[in-house]
Every structure is written in structure tokens, then in C-alpha cells.
Coordinates of N, CA and C and ligand atoms in Angstrom, one line a residue:
X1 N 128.5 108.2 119.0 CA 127.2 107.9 118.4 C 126.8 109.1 117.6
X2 N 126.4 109.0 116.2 CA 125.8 109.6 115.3 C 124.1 109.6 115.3
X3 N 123.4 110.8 115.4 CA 122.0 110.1 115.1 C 121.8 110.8 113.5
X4 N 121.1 110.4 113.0 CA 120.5 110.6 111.6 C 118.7 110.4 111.6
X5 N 118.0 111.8 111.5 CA 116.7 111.7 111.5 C 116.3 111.8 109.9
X6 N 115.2 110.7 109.7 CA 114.7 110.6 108.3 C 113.5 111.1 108.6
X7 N 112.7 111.9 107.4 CA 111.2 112.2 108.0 C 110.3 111.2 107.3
X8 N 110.8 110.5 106.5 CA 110.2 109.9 106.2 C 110.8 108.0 105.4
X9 N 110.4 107.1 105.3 CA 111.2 106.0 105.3 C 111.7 105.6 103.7
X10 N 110.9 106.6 102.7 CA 111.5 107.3 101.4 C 112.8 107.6 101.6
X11 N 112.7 108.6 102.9 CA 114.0 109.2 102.5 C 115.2 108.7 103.1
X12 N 115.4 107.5 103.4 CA 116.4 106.6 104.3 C 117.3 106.3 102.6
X13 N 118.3 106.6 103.2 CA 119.5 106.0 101.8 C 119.3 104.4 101.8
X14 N 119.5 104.0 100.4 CA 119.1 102.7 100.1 C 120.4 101.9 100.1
X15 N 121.6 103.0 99.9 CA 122.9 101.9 100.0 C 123.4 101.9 101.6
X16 N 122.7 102.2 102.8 CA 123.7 102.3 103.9 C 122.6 101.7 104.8
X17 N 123.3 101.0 105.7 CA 122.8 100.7 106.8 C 123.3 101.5 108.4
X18 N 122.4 101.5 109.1 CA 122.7 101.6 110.7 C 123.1 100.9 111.1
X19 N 123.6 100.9 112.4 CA 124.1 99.6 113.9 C 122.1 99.8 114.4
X20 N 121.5 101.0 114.6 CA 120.6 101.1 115.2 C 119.6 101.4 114.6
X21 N 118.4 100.8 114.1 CA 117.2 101.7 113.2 C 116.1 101.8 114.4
X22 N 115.7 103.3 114.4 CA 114.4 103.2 115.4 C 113.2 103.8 114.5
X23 N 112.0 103.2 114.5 CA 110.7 103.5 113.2 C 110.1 104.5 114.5
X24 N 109.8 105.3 114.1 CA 108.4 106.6 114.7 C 106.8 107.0 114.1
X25 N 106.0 106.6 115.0 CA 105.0 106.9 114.3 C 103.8 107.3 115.7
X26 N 104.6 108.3 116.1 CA 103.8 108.7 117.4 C 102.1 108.7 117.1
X27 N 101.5 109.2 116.4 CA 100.3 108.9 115.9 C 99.8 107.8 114.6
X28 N 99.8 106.5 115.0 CA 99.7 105.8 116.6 C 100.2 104.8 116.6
X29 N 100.8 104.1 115.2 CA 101.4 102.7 115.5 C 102.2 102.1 116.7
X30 N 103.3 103.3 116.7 CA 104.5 102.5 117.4 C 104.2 103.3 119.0
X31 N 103.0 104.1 119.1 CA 102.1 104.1 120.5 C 101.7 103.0 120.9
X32 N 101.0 102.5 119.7 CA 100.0 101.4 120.4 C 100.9 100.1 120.8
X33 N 102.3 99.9 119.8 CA 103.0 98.8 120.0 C 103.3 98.8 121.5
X34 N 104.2 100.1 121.8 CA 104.9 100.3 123.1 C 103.6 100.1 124.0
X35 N 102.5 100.7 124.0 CA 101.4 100.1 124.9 C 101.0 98.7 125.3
X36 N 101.3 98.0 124.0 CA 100.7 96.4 123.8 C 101.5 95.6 125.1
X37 N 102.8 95.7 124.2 CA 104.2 95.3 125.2 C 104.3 95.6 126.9
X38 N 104.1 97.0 126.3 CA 103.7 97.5 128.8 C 102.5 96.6 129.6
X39 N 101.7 96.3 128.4 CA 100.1 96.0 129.3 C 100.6 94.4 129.7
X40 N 101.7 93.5 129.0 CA 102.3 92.2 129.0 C 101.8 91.6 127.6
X41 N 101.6 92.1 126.8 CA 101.2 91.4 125.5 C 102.7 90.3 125.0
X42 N 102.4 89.7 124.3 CA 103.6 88.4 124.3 C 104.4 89.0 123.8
X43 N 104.5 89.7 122.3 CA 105.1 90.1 121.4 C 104.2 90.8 120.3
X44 N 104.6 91.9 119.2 CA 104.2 92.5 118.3 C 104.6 92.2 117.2
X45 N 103.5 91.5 116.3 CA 104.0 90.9 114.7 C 103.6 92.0 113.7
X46 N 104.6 92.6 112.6 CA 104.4 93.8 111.8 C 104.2 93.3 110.8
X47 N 103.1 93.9 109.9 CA 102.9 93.3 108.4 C 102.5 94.2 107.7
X48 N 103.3 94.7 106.1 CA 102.4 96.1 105.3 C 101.2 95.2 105.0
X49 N 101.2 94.0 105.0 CA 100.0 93.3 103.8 C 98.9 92.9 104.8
X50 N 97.7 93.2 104.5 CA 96.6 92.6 105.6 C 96.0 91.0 105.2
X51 N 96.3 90.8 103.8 CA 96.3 89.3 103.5 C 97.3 87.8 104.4
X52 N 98.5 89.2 104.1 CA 99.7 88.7 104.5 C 99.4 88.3 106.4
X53 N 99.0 89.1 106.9 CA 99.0 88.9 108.8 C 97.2 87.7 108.6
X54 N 96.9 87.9 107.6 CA 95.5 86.7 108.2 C 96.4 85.6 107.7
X55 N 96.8 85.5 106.9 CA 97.5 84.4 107.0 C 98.2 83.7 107.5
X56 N 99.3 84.4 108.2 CA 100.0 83.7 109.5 C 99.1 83.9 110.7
X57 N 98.7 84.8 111.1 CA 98.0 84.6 112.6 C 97.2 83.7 112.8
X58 N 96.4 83.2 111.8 CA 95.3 82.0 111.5 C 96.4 80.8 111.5
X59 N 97.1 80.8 112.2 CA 98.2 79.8 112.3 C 98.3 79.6 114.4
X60 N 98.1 80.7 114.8 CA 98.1 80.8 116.2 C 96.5 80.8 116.7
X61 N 96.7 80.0 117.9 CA 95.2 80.1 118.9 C 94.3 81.4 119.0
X62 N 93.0 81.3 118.7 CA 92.7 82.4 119.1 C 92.8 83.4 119.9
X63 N 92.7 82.2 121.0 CA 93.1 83.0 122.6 C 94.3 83.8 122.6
X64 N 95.7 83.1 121.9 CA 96.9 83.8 122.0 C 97.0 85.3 120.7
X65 N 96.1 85.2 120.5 CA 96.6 86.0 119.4 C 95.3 87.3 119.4
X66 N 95.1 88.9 118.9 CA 94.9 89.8 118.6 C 95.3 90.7 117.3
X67 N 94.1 91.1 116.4 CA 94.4 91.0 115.2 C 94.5 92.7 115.0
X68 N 94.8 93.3 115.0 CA 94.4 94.8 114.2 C 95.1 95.3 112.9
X69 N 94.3 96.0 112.5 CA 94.3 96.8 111.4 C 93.9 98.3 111.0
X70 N 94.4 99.0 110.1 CA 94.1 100.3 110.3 C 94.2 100.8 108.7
X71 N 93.4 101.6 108.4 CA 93.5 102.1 107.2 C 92.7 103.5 107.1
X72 N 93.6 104.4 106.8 CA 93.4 106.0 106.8 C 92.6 106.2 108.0
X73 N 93.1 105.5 109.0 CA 92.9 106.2 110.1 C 91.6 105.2 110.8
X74 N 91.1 104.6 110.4 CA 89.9 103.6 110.3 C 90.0 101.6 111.0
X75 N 89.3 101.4 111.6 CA 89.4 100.2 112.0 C 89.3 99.0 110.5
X76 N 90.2 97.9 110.3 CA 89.6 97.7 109.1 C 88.9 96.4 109.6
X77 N 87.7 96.4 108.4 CA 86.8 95.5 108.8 C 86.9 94.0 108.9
X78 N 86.6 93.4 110.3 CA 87.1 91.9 110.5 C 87.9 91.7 111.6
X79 N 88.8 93.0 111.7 CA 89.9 92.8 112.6 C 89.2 93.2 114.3
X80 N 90.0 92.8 115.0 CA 89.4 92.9 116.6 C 89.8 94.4 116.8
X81 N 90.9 94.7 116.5 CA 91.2 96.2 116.6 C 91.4 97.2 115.6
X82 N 91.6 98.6 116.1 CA 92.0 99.2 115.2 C 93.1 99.8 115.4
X83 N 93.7 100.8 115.3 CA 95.0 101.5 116.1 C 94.8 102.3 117.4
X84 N 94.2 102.2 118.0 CA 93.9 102.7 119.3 C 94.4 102.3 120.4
X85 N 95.9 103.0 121.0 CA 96.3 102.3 122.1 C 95.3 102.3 122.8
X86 N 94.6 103.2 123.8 CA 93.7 102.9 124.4 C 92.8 101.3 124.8
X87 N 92.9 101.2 123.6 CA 92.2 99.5 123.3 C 92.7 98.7 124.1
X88 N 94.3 98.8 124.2 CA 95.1 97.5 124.6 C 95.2 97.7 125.7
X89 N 94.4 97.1 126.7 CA 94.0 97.3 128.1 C 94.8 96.0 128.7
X90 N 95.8 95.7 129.7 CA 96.1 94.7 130.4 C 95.3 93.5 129.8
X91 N 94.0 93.7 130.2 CA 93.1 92.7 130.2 C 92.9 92.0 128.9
X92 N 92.9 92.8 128.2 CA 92.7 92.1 126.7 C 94.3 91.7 126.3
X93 N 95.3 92.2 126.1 CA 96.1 91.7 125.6 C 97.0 91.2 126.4
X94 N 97.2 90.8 127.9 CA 98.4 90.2 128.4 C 98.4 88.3 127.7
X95 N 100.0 88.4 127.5 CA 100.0 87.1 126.8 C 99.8 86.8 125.0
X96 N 99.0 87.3 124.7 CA 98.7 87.2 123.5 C 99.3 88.1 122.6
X97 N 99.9 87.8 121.4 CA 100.4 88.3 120.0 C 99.6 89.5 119.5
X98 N 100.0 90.6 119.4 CA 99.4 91.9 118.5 C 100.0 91.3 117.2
X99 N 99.1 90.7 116.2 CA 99.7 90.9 114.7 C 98.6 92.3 114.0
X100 N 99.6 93.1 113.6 CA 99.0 94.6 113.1 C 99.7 94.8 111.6
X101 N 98.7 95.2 111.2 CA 99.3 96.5 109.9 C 98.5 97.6 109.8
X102 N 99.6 98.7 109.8 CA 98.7 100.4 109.8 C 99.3 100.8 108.6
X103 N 98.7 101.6 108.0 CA 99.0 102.7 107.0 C 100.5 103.2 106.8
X104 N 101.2 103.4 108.0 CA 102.5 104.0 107.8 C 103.6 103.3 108.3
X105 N 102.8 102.7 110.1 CA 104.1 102.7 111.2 C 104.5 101.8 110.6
X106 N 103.3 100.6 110.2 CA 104.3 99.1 109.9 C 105.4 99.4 108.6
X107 N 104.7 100.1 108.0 CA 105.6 100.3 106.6 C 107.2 101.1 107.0
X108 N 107.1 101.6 107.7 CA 108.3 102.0 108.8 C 109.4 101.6 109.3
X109 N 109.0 100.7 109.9 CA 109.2 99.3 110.6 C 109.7 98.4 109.7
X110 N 108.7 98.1 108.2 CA 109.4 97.1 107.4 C 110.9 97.7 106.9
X111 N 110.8 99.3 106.6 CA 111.7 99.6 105.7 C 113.3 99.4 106.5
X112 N 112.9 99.4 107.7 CA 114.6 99.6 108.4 C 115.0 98.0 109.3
X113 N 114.0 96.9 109.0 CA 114.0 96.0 109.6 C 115.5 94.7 109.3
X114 N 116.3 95.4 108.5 CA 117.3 94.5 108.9 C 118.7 95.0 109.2
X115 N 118.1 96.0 109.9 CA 119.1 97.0 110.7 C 119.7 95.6 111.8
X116 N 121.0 95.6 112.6 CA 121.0 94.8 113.3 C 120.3 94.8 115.1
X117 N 120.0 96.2 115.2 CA 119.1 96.4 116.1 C 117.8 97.1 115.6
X118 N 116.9 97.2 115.7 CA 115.6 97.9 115.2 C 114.6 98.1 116.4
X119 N 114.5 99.0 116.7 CA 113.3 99.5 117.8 C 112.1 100.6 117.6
X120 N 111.6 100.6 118.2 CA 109.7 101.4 117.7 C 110.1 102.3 119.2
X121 N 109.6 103.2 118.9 CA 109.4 104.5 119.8 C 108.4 105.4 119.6
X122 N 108.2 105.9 120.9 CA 106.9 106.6 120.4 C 107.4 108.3 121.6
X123 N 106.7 109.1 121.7 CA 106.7 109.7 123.1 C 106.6 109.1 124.7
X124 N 105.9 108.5 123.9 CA 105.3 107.6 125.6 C 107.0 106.6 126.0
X125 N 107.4 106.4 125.5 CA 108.6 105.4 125.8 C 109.7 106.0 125.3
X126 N 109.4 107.2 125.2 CA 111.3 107.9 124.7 C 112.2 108.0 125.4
X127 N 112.3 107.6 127.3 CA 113.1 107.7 128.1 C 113.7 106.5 128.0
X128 N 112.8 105.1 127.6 CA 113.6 104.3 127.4 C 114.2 103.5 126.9
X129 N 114.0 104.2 125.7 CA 115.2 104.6 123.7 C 115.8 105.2 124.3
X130 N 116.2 106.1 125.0 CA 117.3 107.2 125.3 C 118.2 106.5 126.1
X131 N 117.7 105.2 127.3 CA 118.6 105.1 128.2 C 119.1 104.1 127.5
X132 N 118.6 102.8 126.7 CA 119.5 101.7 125.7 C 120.4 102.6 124.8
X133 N 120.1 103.6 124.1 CA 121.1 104.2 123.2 C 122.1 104.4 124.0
X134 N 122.1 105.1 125.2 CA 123.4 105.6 125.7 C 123.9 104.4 126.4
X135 N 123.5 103.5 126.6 CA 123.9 102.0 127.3 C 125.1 101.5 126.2
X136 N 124.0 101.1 125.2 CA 124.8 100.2 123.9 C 125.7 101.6 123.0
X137 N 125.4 102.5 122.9 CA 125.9 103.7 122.2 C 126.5 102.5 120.9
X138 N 125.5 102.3 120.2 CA 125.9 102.4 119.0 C 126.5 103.7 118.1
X139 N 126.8 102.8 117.0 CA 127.7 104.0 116.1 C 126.7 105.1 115.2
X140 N 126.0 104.4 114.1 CA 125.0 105.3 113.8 C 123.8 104.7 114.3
X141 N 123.0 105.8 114.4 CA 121.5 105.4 114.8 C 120.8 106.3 113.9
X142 N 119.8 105.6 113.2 CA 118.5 106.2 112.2 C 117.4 106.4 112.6
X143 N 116.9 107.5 113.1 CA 115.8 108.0 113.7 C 114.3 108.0 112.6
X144 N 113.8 107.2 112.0 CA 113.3 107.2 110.9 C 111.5 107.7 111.6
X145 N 111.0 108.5 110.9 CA 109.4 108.6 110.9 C 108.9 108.1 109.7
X146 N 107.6 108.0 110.3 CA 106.1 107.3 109.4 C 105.9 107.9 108.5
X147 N 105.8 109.5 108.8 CA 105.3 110.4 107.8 C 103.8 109.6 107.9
X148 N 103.3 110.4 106.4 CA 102.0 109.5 106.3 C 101.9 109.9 104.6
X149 N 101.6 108.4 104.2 CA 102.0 108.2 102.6 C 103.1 108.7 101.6
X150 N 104.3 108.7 102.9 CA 105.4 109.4 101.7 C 105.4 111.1 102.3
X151 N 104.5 111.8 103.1 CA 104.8 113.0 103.5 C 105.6 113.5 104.7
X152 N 106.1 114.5 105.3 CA 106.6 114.5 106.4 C 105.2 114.7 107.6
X153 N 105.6 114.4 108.6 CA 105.0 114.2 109.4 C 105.1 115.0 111.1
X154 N 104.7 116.2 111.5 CA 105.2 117.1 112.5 C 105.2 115.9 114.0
X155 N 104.5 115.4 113.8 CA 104.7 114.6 115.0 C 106.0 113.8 115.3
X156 N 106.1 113.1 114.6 CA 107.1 112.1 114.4 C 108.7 112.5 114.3
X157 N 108.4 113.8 113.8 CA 110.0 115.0 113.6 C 110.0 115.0 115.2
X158 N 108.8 115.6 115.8 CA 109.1 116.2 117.1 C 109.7 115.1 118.2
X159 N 108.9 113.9 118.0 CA 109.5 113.0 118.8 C 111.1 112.4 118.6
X160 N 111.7 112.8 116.9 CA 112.7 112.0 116.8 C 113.4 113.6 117.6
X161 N 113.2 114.7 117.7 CA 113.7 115.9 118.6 C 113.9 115.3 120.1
X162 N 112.5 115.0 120.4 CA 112.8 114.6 121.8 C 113.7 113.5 122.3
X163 N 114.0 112.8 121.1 CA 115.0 111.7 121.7 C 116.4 112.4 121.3
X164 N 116.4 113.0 120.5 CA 118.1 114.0 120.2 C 118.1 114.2 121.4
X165 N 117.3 115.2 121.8 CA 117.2 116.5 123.0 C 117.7 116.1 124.5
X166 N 117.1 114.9 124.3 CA 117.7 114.3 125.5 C 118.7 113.7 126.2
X167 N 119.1 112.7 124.9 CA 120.9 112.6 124.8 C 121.8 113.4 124.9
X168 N 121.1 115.0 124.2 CA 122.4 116.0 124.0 C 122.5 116.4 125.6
X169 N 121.3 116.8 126.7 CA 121.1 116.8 128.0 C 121.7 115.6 128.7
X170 N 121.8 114.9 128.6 CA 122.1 113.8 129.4 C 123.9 113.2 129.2
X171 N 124.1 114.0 127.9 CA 125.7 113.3 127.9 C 126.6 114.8 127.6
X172 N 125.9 116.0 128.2 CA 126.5 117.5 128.0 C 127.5 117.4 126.5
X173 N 127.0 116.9 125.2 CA 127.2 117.1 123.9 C 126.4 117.8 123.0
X174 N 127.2 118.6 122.5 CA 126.2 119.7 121.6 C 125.5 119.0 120.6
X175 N 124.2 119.6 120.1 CA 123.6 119.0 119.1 C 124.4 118.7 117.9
X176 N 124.8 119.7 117.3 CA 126.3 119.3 116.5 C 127.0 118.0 116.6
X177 N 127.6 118.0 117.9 CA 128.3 116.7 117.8 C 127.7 115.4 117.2
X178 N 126.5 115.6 118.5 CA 125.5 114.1 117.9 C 124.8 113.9 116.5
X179 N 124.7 115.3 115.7 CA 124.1 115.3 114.7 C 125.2 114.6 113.1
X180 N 124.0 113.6 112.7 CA 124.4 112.9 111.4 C 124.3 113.8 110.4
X181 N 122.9 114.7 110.4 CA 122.5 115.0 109.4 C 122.0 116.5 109.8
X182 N 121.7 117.4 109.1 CA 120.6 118.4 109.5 C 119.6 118.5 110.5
X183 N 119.2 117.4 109.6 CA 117.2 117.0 110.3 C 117.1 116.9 111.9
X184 N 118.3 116.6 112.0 CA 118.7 116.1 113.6 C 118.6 117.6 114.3
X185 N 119.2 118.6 113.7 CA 119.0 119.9 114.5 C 117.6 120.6 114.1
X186 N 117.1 120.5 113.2 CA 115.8 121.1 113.4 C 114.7 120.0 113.8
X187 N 114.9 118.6 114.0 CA 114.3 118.4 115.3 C 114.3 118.9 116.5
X188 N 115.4 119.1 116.9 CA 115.7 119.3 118.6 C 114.9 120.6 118.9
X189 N 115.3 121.4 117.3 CA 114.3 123.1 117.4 C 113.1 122.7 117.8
X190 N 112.5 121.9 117.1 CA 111.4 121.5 117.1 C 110.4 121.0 118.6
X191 N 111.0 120.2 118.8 CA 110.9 119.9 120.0 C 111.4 120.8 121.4
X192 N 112.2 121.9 120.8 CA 112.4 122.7 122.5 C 111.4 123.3 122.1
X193 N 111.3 123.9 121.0 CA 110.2 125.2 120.9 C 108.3 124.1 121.7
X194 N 108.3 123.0 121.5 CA 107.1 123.2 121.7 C 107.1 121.9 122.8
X195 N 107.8 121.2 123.8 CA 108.0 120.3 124.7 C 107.4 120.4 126.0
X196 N 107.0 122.2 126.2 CA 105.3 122.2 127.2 C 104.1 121.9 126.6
X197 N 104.1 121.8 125.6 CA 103.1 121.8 124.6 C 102.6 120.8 123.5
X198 N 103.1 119.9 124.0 CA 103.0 118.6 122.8 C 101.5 118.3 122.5
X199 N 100.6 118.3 123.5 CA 99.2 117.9 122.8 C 99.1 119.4 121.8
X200 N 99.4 120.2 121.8 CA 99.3 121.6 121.1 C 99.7 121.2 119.6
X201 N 100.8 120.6 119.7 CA 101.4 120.4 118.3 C 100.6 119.3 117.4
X202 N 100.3 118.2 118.6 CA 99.6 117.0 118.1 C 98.2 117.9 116.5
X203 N 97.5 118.6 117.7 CA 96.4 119.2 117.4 C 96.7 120.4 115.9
X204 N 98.0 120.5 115.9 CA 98.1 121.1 114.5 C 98.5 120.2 113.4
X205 N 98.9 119.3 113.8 CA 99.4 118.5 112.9 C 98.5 117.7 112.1
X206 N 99.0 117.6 110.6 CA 97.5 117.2 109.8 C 97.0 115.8 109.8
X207 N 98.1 114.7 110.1 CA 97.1 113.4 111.2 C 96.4 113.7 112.0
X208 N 96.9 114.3 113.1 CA 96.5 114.8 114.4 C 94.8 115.3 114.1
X209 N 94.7 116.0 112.8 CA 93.7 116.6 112.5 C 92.4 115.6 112.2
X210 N 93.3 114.9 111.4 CA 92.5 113.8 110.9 C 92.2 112.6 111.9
X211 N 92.8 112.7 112.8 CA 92.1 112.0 113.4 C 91.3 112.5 115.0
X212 N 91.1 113.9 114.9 CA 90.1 114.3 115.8 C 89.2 114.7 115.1
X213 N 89.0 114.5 113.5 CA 87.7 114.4 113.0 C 87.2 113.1 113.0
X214 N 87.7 111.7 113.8 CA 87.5 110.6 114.0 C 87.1 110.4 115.4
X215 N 87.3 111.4 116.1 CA 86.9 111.6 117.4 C 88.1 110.7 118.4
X216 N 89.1 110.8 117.7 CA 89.9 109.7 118.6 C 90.5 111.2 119.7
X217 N 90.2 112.0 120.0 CA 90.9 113.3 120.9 C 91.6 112.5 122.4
X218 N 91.2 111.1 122.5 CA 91.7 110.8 123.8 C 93.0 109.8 123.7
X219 N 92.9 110.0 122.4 CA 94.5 108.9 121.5 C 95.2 110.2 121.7
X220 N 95.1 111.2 121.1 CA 96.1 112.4 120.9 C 96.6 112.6 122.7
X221 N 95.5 112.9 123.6 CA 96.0 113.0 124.7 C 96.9 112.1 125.1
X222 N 96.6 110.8 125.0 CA 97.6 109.6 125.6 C 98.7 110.1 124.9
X223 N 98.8 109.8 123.6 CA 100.0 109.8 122.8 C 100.9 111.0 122.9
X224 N 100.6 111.8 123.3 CA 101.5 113.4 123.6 C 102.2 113.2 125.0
X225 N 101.7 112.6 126.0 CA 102.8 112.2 126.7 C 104.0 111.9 126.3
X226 N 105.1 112.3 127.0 CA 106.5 111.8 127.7 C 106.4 111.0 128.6
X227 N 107.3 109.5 128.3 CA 108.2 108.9 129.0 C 107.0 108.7 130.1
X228 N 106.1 107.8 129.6 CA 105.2 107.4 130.8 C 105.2 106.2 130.9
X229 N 106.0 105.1 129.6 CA 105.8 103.8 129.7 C 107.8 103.0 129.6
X230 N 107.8 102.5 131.1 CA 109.5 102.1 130.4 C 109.1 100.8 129.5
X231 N 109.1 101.0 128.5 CA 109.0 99.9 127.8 C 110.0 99.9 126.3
X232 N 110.9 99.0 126.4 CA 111.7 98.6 124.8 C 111.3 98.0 123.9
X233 N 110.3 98.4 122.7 CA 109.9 97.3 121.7 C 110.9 97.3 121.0
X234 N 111.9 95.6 120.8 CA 112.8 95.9 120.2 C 112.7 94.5 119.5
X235 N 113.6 94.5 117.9 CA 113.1 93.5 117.1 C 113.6 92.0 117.5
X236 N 112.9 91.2 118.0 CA 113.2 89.6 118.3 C 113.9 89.1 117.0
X237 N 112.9 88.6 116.0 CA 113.4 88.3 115.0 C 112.9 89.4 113.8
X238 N 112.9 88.6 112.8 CA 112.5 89.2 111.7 C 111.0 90.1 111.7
X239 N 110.8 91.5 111.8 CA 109.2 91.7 112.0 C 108.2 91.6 113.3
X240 N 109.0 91.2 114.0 CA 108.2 90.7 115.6 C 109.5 91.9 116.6
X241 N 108.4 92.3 117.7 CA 109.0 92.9 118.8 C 108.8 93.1 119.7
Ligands
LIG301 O1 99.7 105.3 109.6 C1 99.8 104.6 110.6 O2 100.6 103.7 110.6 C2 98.8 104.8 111.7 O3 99.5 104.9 112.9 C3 97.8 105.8 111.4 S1 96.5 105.9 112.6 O4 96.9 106.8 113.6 O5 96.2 104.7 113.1 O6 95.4 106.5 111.8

């Protein structure tokens, strides 16, 4: 198994494909997915276009269905949610369809989605991306982040670290070996240097920032967790997970 971390879904090569694409966007898309999924939500529908998800979802029962939307960080208006795992409480979403589009994660998500396997990872569920990788041990796997609009993203680096970090622990292979690319070893830096400390990093990081000027400080707390949720959001079909 090869991993290859992208910091951003720009920078994914346009002639090559994976066996494995996993999209990152620890703050907060592919948080709030892996949360949706743990609470019993049915399935997660991805869409960059917000035209695009009122249009199919307005096709499903109200009851079965939950709409959110996010833009620069912001609930967008109309929608039931916004990117707030916190939101997705058992109660509200077991059963029912998350159809979402955020700013980065879905655009994430779209870019690597005809990988033959595709999975969303966050912190909260990186134990159990770690244990399917080494299960199925595909050949290459693309660790891709959200970034945010095209930029790198410290969070998202760190997390695609903590899924290196723990493979290279868990199957006694040097970073080297498992490394596709660079990015792969200055993740893992990344991540040893600061893995007592992740709401720390959260809090430097310029989403992170942006969004405790939104007062969301109890997203950053959730979302800095490790491996609190076993959950695999992994692609059913086309865009759904
Ligand atoms: O950009 C995204 O996809 C979002 O996760 C951003 S936010 O955390 O909801 O602001």
C-alpha cells in the first residue's frame, strides 16, 4: 500500500487514478458526515451546487430527508442545517438522508469520486479508515484535503498525518515505505509534533479561526477528537455515502 497526501483537491493529478480516494475536511464537512452516519442517518448525498441538492431532495419525503448547507462558514438560508455536527443529534437525523453542500468538503468529495473506493474521514473516525485500509490494503490510496478555496489547509494535513501515523504504528513500516509522495512525511511531522494537542492546532489554524469568530468553539472541540466514532462513510453509489 502506497499513500499519497494531496493538500488540496487542485493538487490531485488529473491523469491518474487511486484503488482508494479518501476526501478530508476535518473542519467540518466530513465531521459532520461521519457524525450523520454514527447517529443512524440513512445515507449522505454530496452536491457542489445548492440548486443542484433542492432539486433532487425535493424528490424525497420530508420526513426522510434533511437539508444543509454552508457557505463561508455560514448556515445558508432555507436550509434546516448548517455544517454543525453537533446539530446531527440521533434524534433528528436517524433514518433520514443528509443531502449537503459545503464550501470545500463536498467539492472534495466530488473531485475524487470515481475512485473505485471513496471514503470521507475526519479525526473523529480515523481509527476506522485505518482498520478498512489495512483490511482491504489497497494499492494506492489518495489522502486528499479540503483546503479551503484552493489553499492548504493545517487541519486536514494533520489528520491525513494521523491516518499515515498510524498505519506506519500498526504494521511496524517506516514512513518511507508507506510514503507515495513527500506530503505523506510532513504530515506524520505534523501530526507527531502536535497529537496531545489537536484542539491547539485546530485554534491556529485559519478556518479554525474563522470559525471561532462564528462562535462555533464547541465544533472545534468535537472535531479535534480521535477515533471517537467507528463509523465508515464510504461511497454507495455515485455521490451518496
Ligand atoms: O468548507 C467546507 O466544506 C466546510 O466544512 C466549511 S465549514 O467548517 O462548515 O465552515
Amino acid at each position: 500500500m502506497k499513500l499519497f497526501v494531496y493538500h488540496t483537491p487542485e493538487l490531485t493529478p488529473t491523469d491518474q487514478a487511486p484503488e482508494c480516494a479518501i476526501a478530508v475536511d476535518v473542519l467540518r464537512a466530513t465531521s459532520t458526515m461521519a457524525t450523520v452516519l454514527a447517529a443512524g442517518g440513512e445515507a449522505v448525498q454530496v452536491f457542489s451546487d445548492l440548486d443542484q441538492l433542492m432539486e433532487v431532495s425535493e424528490k424525497w419525503p420530508p420526513v426522510k430527508r434533511l437539508r444543509a448547507g454552508e457557505r463561508g462558514g455560514a448556515k445558508v438560508a432555507g436550509f434546516e442545517l448548517g455544517n454543525s455536527p453537533l446539530d446531527c443529534t440521533p434524534e433528528l437525523v436517524e433514518g433520514r438522508r443528509l443531502f449537503i453542500s459545503t464550501t470545500n468538503g463536498t467539492r472534495a468529495l466530488k473531485r475524487v469520486q470515481d475512485a473505485p473506493t471513496v471514503l470521507a474521514a475526519a479525526l473523529i473516525n480515523r481509527a476506522a479508515v485505518v482498520q478498512f485500509l489495512l483490511e482491504k490494503q489497497p494499492e494506492t490510496v489518495w489522502i486528499v484535503g479540503s483546503g479551503w478555496e484552493g489553499s492548504f489547509s493545517l487541519e486536514d494535513t494533520v489528520c491525513a498525518g494521523a491516518i499515515a501515523h498510524s498505519i506506519v504504528q500498526q504494521t511496524q513500516l517506516s514512513p518511507e515505505e508507506i510514503a507515495g509522495n513527500d506530503e505523506v512525511i510532513s504530515a506524520i511531522a505534523l501530526y507527531s509534533q502536535w497529537q496531545d494537542n489537536l484542539l491547539g492546532l485546530l485554534h491556529q489554524a485559519s478556518h479554525g479561526k474563522r470559525l471561532l469568530r462564528l462562535e462555533c468553539d464547541e465544533d472545534l472541540k468535537y472535531c479535534s477528537q480521535t477515533d471517537i466514532l467507528d463509523v465508515l462513510p464510504i461511497q454507495q453509489e455515485l455521490g451518496v455515502l
